[in-house]
Short mmCIF file of C-alpha atoms in Angstrom, two decimals:
data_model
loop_
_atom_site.label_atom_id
_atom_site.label_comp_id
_atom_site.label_asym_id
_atom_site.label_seq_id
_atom_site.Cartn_x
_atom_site.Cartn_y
_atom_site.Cartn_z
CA UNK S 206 -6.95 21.66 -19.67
CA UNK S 207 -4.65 18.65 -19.25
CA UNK S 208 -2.94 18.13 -22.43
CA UNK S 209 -1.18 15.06 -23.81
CA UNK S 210 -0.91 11.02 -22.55
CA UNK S 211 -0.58 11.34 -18.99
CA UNK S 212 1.14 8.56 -16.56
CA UNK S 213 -1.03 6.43 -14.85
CA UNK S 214 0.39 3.86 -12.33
CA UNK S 215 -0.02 0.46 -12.11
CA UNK S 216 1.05 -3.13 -10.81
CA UNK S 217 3.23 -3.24 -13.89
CA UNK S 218 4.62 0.29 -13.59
CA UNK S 219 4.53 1.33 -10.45
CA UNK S 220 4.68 5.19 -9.05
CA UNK S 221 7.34 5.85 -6.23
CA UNK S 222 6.77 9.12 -4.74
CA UNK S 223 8.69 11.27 -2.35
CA UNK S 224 6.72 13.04 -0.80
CA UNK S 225 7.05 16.68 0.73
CA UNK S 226 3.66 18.29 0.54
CA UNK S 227 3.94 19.35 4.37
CA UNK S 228 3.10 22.75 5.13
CA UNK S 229 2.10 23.54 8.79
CA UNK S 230 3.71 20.39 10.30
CA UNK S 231 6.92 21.22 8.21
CA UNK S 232 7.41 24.64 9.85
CA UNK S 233 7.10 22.79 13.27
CA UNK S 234 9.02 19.83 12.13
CA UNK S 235 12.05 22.02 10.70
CA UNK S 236 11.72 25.16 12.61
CA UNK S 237 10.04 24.19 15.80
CA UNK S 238 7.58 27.08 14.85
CA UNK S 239 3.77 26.51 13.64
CA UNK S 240 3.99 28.83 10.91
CA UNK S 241 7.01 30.53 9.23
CA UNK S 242 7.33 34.41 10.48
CA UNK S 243 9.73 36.20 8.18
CA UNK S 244 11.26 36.08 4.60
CA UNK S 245 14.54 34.27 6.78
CA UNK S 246 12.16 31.49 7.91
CA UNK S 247 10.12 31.31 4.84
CA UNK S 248 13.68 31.05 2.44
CA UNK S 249 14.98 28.50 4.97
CA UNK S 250 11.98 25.96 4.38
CA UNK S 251 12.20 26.16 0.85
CA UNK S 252 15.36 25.52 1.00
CA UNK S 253 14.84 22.21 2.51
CA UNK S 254 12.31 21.10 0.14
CA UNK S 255 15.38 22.24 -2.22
CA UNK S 256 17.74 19.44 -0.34
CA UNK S 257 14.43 17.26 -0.40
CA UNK S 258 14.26 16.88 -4.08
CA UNK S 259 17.89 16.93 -4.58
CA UNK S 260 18.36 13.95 -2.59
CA UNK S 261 15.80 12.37 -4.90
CA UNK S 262 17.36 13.00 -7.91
CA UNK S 263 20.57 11.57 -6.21
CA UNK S 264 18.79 8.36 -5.84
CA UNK S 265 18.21 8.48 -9.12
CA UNK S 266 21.32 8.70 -10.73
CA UNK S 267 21.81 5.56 -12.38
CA UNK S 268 18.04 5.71 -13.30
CA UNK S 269 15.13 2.62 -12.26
CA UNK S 270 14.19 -0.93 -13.79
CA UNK S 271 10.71 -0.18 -14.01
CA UNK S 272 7.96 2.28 -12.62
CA UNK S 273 7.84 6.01 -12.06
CA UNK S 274 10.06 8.45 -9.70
CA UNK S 275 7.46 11.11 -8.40
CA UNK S 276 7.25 13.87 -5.69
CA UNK S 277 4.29 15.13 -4.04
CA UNK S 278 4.84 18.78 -3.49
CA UNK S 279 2.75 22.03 -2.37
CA UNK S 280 3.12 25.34 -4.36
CA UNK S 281 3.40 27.30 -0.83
CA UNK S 282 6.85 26.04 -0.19
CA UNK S 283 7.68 24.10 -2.83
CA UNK S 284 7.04 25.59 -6.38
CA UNK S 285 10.44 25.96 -7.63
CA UNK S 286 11.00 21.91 -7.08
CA UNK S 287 7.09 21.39 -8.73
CA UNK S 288 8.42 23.27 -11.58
CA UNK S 289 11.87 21.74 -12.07
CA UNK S 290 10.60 18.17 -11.32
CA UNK S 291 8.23 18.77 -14.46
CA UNK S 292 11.23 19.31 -16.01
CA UNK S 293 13.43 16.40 -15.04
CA UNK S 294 10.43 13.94 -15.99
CA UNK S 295 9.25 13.59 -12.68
CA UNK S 296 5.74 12.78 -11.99
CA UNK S 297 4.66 15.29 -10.47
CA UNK S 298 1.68 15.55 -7.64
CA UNK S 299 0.32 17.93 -6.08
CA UNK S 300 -2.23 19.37 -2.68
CA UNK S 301 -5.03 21.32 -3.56
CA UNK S 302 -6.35 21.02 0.43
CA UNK S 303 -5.41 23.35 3.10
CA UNK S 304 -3.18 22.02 5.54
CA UNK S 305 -4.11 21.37 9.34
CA UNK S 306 -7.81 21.29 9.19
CA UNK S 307 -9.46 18.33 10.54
CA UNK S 308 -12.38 19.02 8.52
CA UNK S 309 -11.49 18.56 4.26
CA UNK S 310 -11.27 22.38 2.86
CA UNK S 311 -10.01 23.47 -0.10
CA UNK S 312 -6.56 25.38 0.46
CA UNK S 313 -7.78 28.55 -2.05
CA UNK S 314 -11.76 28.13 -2.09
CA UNK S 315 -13.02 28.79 -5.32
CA UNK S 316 -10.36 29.30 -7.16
CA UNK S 317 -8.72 25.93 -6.52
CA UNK S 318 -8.95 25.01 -10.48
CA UNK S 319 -7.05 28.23 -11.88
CA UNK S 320 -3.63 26.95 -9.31
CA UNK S 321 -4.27 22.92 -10.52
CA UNK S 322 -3.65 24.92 -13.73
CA UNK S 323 -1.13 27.16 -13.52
CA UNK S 324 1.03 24.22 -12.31
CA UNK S 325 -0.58 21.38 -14.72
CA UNK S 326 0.66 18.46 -12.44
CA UNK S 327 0.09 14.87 -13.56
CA UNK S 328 -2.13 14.51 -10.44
CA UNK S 329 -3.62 16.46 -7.93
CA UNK S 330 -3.90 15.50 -4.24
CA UNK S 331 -6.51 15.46 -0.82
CA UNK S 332 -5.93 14.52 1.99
CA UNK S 333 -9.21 13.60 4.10
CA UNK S 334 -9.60 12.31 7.74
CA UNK S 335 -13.13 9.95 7.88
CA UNK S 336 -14.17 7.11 10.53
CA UNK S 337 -17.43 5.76 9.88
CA UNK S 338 -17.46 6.51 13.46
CA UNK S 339 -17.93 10.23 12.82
CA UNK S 340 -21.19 11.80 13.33
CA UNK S 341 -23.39 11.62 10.36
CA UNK S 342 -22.99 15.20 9.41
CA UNK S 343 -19.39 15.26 9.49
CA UNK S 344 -19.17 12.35 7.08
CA UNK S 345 -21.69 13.63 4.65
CA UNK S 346 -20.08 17.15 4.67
CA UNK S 347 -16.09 15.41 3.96
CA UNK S 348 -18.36 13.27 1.10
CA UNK S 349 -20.45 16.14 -0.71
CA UNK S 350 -17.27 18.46 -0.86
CA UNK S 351 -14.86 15.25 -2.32
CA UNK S 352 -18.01 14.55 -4.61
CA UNK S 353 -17.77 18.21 -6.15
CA UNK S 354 -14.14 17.38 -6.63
CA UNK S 355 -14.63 14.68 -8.53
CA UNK S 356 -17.23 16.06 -10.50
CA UNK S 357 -14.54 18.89 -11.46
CA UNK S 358 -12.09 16.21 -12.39
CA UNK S 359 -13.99 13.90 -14.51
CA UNK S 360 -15.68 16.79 -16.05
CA UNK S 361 -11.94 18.57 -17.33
CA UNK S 362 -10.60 14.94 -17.60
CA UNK S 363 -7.40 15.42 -14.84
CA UNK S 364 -6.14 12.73 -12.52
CA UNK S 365 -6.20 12.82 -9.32
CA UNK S 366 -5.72 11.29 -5.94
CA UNK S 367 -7.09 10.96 -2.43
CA UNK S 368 -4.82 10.56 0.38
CA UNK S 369 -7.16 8.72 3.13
CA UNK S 370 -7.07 8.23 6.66
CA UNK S 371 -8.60 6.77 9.27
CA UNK S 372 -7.81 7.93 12.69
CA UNK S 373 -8.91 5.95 15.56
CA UNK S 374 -11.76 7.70 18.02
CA UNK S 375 -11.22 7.65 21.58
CA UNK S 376 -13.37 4.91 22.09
CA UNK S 377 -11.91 2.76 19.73
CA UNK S 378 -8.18 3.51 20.61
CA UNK S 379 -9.79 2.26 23.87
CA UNK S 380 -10.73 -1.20 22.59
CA UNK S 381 -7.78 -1.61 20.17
CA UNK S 382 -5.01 -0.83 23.08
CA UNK S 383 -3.28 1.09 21.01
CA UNK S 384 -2.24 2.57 17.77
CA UNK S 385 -0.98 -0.62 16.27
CA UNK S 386 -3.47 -2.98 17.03
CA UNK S 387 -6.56 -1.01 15.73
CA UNK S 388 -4.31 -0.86 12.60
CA UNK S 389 -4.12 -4.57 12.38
CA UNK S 390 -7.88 -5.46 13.47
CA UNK S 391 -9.74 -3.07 12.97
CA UNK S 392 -8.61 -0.17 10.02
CA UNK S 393 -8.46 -2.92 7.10
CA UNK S 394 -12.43 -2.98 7.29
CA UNK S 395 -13.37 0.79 8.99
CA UNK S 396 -11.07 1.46 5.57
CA UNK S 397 -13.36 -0.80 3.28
CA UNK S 398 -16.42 0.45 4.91
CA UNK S 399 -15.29 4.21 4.03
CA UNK S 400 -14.53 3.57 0.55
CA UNK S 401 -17.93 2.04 0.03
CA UNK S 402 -19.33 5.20 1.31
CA UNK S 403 -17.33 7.49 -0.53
CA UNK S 404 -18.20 5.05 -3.95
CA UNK S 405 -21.92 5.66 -3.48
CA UNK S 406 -21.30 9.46 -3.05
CA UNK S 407 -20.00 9.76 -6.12
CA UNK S 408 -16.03 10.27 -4.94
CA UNK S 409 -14.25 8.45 -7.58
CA UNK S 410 -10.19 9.53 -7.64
CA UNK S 411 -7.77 7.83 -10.36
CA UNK S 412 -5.74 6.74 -7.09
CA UNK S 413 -6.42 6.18 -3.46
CA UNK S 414 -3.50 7.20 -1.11
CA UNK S 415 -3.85 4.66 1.77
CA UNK S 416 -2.35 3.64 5.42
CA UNK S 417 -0.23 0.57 5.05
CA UNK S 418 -1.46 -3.05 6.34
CA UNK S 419 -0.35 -5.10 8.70
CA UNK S 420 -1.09 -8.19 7.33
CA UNK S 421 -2.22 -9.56 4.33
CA UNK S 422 -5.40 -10.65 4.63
CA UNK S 423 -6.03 -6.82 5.87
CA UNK S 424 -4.73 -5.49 2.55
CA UNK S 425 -6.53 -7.88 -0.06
CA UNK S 426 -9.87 -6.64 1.80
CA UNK S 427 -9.71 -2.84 1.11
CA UNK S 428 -8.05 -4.43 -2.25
CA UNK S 429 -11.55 -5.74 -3.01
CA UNK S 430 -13.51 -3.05 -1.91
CA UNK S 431 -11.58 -1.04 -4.59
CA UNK S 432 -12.30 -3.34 -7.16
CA UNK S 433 -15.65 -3.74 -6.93
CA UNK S 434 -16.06 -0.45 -8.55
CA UNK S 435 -15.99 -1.70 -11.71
CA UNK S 436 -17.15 1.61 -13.45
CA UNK S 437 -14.31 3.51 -12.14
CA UNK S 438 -11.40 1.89 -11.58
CA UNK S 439 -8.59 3.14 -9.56
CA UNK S 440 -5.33 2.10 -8.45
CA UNK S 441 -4.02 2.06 -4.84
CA UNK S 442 -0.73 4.06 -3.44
CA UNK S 443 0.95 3.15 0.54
CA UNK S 444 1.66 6.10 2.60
CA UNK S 445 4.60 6.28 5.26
CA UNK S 446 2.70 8.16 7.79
CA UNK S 447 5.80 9.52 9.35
CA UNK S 448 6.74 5.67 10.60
CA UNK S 449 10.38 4.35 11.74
CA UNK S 450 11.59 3.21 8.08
CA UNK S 451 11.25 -0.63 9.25
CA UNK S 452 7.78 -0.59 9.59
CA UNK S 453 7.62 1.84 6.39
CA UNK S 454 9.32 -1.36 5.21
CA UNK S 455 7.09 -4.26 6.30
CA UNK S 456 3.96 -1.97 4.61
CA UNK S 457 5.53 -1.61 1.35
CA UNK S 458 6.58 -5.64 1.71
CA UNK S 459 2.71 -6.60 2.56
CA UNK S 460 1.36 -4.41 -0.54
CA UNK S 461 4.48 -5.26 -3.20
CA UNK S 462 2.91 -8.10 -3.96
CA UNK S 463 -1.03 -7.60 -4.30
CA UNK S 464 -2.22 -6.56 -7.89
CA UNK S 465 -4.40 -3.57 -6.98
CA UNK S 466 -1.72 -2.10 -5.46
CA UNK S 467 0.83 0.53 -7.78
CA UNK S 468 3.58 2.02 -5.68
CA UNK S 469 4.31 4.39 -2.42
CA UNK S 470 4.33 7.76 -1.20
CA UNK S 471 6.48 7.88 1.70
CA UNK S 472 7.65 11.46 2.82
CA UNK S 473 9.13 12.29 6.24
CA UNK S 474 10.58 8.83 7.04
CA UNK S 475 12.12 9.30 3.99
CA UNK S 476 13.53 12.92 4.91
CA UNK S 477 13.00 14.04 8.50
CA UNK S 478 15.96 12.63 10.67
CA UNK S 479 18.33 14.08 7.45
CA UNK S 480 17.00 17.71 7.46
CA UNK S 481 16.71 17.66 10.93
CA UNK S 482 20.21 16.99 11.41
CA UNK S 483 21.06 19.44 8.62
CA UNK S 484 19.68 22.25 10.36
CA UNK S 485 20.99 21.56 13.11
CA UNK S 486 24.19 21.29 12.64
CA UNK S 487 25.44 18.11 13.15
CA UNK S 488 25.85 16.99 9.47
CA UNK S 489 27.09 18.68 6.27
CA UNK S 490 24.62 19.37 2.99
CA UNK S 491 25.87 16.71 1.00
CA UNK S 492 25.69 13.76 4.20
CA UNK S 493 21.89 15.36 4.02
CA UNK S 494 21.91 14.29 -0.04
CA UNK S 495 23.45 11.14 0.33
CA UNK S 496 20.96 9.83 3.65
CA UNK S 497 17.69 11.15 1.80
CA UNK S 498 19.00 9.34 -1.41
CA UNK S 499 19.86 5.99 0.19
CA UNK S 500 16.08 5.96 2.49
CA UNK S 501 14.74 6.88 -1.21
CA UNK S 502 16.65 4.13 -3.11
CA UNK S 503 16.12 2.04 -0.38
CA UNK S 504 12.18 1.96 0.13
CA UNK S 505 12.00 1.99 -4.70
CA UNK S 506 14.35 -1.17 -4.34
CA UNK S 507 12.05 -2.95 -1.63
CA UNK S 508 9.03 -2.18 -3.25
CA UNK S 509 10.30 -3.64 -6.78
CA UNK S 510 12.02 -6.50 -5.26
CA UNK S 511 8.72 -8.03 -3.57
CA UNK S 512 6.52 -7.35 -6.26
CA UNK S 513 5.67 -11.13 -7.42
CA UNK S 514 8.23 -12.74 -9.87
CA UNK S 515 5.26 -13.79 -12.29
CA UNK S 516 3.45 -10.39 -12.67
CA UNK S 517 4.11 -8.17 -15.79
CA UNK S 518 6.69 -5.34 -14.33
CA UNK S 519 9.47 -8.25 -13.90
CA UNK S 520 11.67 -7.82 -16.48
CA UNK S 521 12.77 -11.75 -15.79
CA UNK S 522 8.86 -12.10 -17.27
CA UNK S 523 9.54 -10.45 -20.29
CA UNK S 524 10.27 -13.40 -23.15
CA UNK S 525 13.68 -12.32 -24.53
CA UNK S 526 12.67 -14.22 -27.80
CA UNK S 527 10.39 -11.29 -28.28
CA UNK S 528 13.55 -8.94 -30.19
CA UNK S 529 12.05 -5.52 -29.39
CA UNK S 530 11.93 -6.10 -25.76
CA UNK S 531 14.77 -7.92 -24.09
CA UNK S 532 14.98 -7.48 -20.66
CA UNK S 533 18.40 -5.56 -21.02
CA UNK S 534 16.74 -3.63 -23.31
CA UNK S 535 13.86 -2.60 -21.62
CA UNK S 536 15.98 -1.69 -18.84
CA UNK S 537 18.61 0.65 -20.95
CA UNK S 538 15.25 2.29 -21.74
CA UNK S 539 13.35 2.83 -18.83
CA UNK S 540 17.07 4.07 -16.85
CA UNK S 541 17.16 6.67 -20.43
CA UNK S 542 13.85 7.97 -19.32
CA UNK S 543 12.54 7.26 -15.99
CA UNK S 544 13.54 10.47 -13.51
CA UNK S 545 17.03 10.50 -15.30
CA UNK S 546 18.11 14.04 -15.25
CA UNK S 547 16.63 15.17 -18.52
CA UNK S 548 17.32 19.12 -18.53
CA UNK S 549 19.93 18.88 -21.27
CA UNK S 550 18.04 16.46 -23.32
CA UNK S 551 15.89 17.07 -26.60
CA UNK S 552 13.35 14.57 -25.56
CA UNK S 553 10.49 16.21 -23.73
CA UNK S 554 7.74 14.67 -20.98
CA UNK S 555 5.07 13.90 -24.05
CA UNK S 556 7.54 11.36 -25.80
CA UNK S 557 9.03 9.98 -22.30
CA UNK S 558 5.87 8.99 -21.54
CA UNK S 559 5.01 7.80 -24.86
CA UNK S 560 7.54 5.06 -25.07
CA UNK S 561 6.90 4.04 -21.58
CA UNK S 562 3.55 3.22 -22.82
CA UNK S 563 4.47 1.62 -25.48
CA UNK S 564 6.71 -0.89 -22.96
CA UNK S 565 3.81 -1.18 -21.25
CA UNK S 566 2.13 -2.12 -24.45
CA UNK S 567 4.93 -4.93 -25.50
CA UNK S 568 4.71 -6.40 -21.94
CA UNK S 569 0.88 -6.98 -22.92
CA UNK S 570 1.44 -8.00 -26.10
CA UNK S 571 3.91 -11.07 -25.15
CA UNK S 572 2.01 -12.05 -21.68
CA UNK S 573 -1.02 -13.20 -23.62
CA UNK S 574 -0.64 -16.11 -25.68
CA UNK S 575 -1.68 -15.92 -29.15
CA UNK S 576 -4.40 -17.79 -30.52
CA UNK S 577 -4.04 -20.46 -31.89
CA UNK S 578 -6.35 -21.42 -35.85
#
C-alpha cells in the first residue's frame, strides 16, 4: 500500500518527465535487434538507460524554479535507475503493460499488483492504442481491461496514468493526407470522443498521457472533455512521440499555457540521436551526458517559460510582501529539493514533498484575496 503524501502535478507545479520506458523498440532502436539475445546485449541496454538517467540528473544540476523532474522507467531494463531515482527525489513512473502489443495487456497478468509494489512508484503507467474507429469489440475489450485497472487503483488508493493514443486507420490517413494533418483536424476530437468513452466505462487515471496539439483550439477541446468529469478529476501530461525536438517544441509551446495541462513526458527525442551516436562510436560518454542534459534542460525551460505570466507557478506572481514566500526564496527552496542530488542528504522523499506542498499551499494562500468585514 502506497504510503505517505504523494506528488501530484499540476498547472502550478508541473511534472517534467524523461522518459525511457521502451522495451522492444529500445532493443531495435539501440541494437538494431527486436529483442536482446545474451547477458552482453541485455548489460549493454541497461547501460544506456544508465547514461539515460545520468544525463537527467546532469540537467539538473543547478536544480528547477518550479515543478517536478521525473522519469518514466520499466523494471525489465531499467530497475537499477527506478530504484536510484527514488532515491535522488525523482518522481518516479512506471509501465505495468507489456510492450509491443497492439491490443492493451498487462506485462505480468495477474500478478501485475505484487511488481507496482515491490517498486512503490509515485505513478504507474499504460499505454493504450483506441480509435473510435475500431470495431466495437476491440474498443470494449481495451475499456473493460483499463476499467479493472482503475478499479484496482482507486480501491488501494495509488496514482496512476494512461498514456493514450490515437493512431490513424487506413481510411482516415487516406482523408487526412497524411500524418500531420489528421493530427491537426481530426485527433483533437477522435481524442475527446475516446475520453468520453473511456469516462463512461469507468477508466478514471490521476493523469492522461496525451499526443501533443497542433493548435490551440485543438488542445482546449480534449482540455474540456477532461474537465467535464467533475467527479474525477485528472490532470493532463504531452508526450514526444519520438518527434524532431522542434515540433516536440511547438507541442509543449501550444499546451504551456492551458490550465488543464501539468507538464511533459518526452523520451526518445530527448535521448535517441545521443545514445545512438554513443554506441556507435562517433561520440565519447560524457558528449552523450552533456547532449541528453541540454535536450532535457531545454524542453523543462520551454515548458516553464510559456506557461502564462498570471497563473500560480510564476514565481513573478508570488507577492514578495508575503515574508515566507519571496520569490528568491521559493526558488532557493524548490532548487534544495526538486531532483537535486539528494543521496548524501538527511532529508528523505516524505519531507521533500511535504514542503513542496506547503509552497503550493502559500501560493494559494496569497492568490486569493482576503475578505474583506
Amino acid at each position: 500500500m502506497p504510503v505517505g503524501v504523494r506528488f501530484s502535478p499540476s498547472s502550478a507545479s508541473p511534472l517534467f518527465l524523461l522518459a525511457m520506458d521502451h522495451r522492444h523498440s529500445f532493443a531495435e532502436t539501440i541494437l538494431g535487434v527486436p529483442k536482446e539475445r545474451d547477458s552482453s546485449e541485455l548489460k549493454k541496454l541497461r547501460d544506456a538507460k544508465w547514461v539515460i538517467y545520468e544525463g537527467a540528473r546532469r540537467a539538473l544540476a543547478e536544480g528547477i524554479s518550479h515543478g517536478r523532474p521525473g522519469v518514466l522507467v520499466d523494471e525489465h531494463l531499467g530497475s537499477e535507475v527506478a530504484r536510484r531515482a527514488k532515491q535522488d527525489g525523482f518522481v518516479l513512473v512506471m509501465p505495468i503493460e507489456k510492450s509491443g502489443t497492439q491490443l492493451f495487456e498487462l506485462e505480468y497478468g495477474e500478478k501485475f499488483a505484487a511488481h507496482v509494489e515491490k517498486f512503490d512508484p509515485d505513478f504507474f503507467k499504460l499505454l493504450v492504442r483506441y480509435n473510435p474507429a475500431d470495431d466495437e469489440s476491440t474498443r470494449a475489450t481495451q475499456i473493460e481491461r483499463l476499467s479493472r485497472i482503475s478499479e484496482w487503483a482507486h480501491k488501494v488508493d495509488r496514482q496512476w496514468l494512461v498514456e493514450l493514443l490515437v493512431p490513424p486507420t487506413s481510411q482516415q490517413l487516406a482523408q487526412y493526407e497524411d500524418q500531420y494533418h489528421f493530427d491537426e483536424r481530426a485527433r483533437p476530437a477522435l481524442t475527446a470522443e475516446t475520453l468520453t468513452a473511456m469516462r463512461e466505462g469507468g477508466v478514471h487515471p490521476t493523469v492522461w498521457k496525451l499526443e501533443g496539439y497542433e493548435t490551440t483550439g485543438g488542445a482546449e477541446e480534449v482540455l474540456r472533455t477532461v474537465a467535464a468529469d467533475r467527479k474525477h478529476p485528472a490532470e493532463c501530461i504531452v508526450l514526444g512521440r519520438n518527434a524532431p525536438m522542434p515540433r516536440v517544441k511547438h507541442w509543449i509551446e501550444t499546451a504551456a499555457p492551458l490550465s488543464g495541462f501539468a507538464g511533459f513526458a518526452v523520451g526518445r527525442s530527448i535521448w535517441q540521436e545521443p545514445l545512438e551516436g554513443l554506441l556507435g562510436g562517433q561520440i565519447k560518454r560524457k558528449e552523450a551526458l552533456e547532449s541528453i542534459a541540454a535536450r532535457y534542460r531545454t524542453l523543462i525551460d520551454d515548458y516553464s517559460a510559456h506557461q502564462h505570466p498570471s497563473s500560480p507557478h510564476s514565481p513573478e506572481a508570488i507577492p514578495s510582501k508575503n515574508p515566507r514566500l519571496t520569490p528568491d526564496r521559493e526558488k532557493k527552496i524548490r532548487q534544495a529539493l526538486s531532483g537535486a542530488d539528494t543521496p548524501d542528504t538527511t532529508v528523505p522523499a516524505w519531507m521533500a514533498d511535504t514542503l513542496l506542498a506547503e509552497i503550493d499551499a502559500l501560493r494559494a494562500e496569497v492568490a486569493t484575496p482576503a475578505s474583506g468585514h
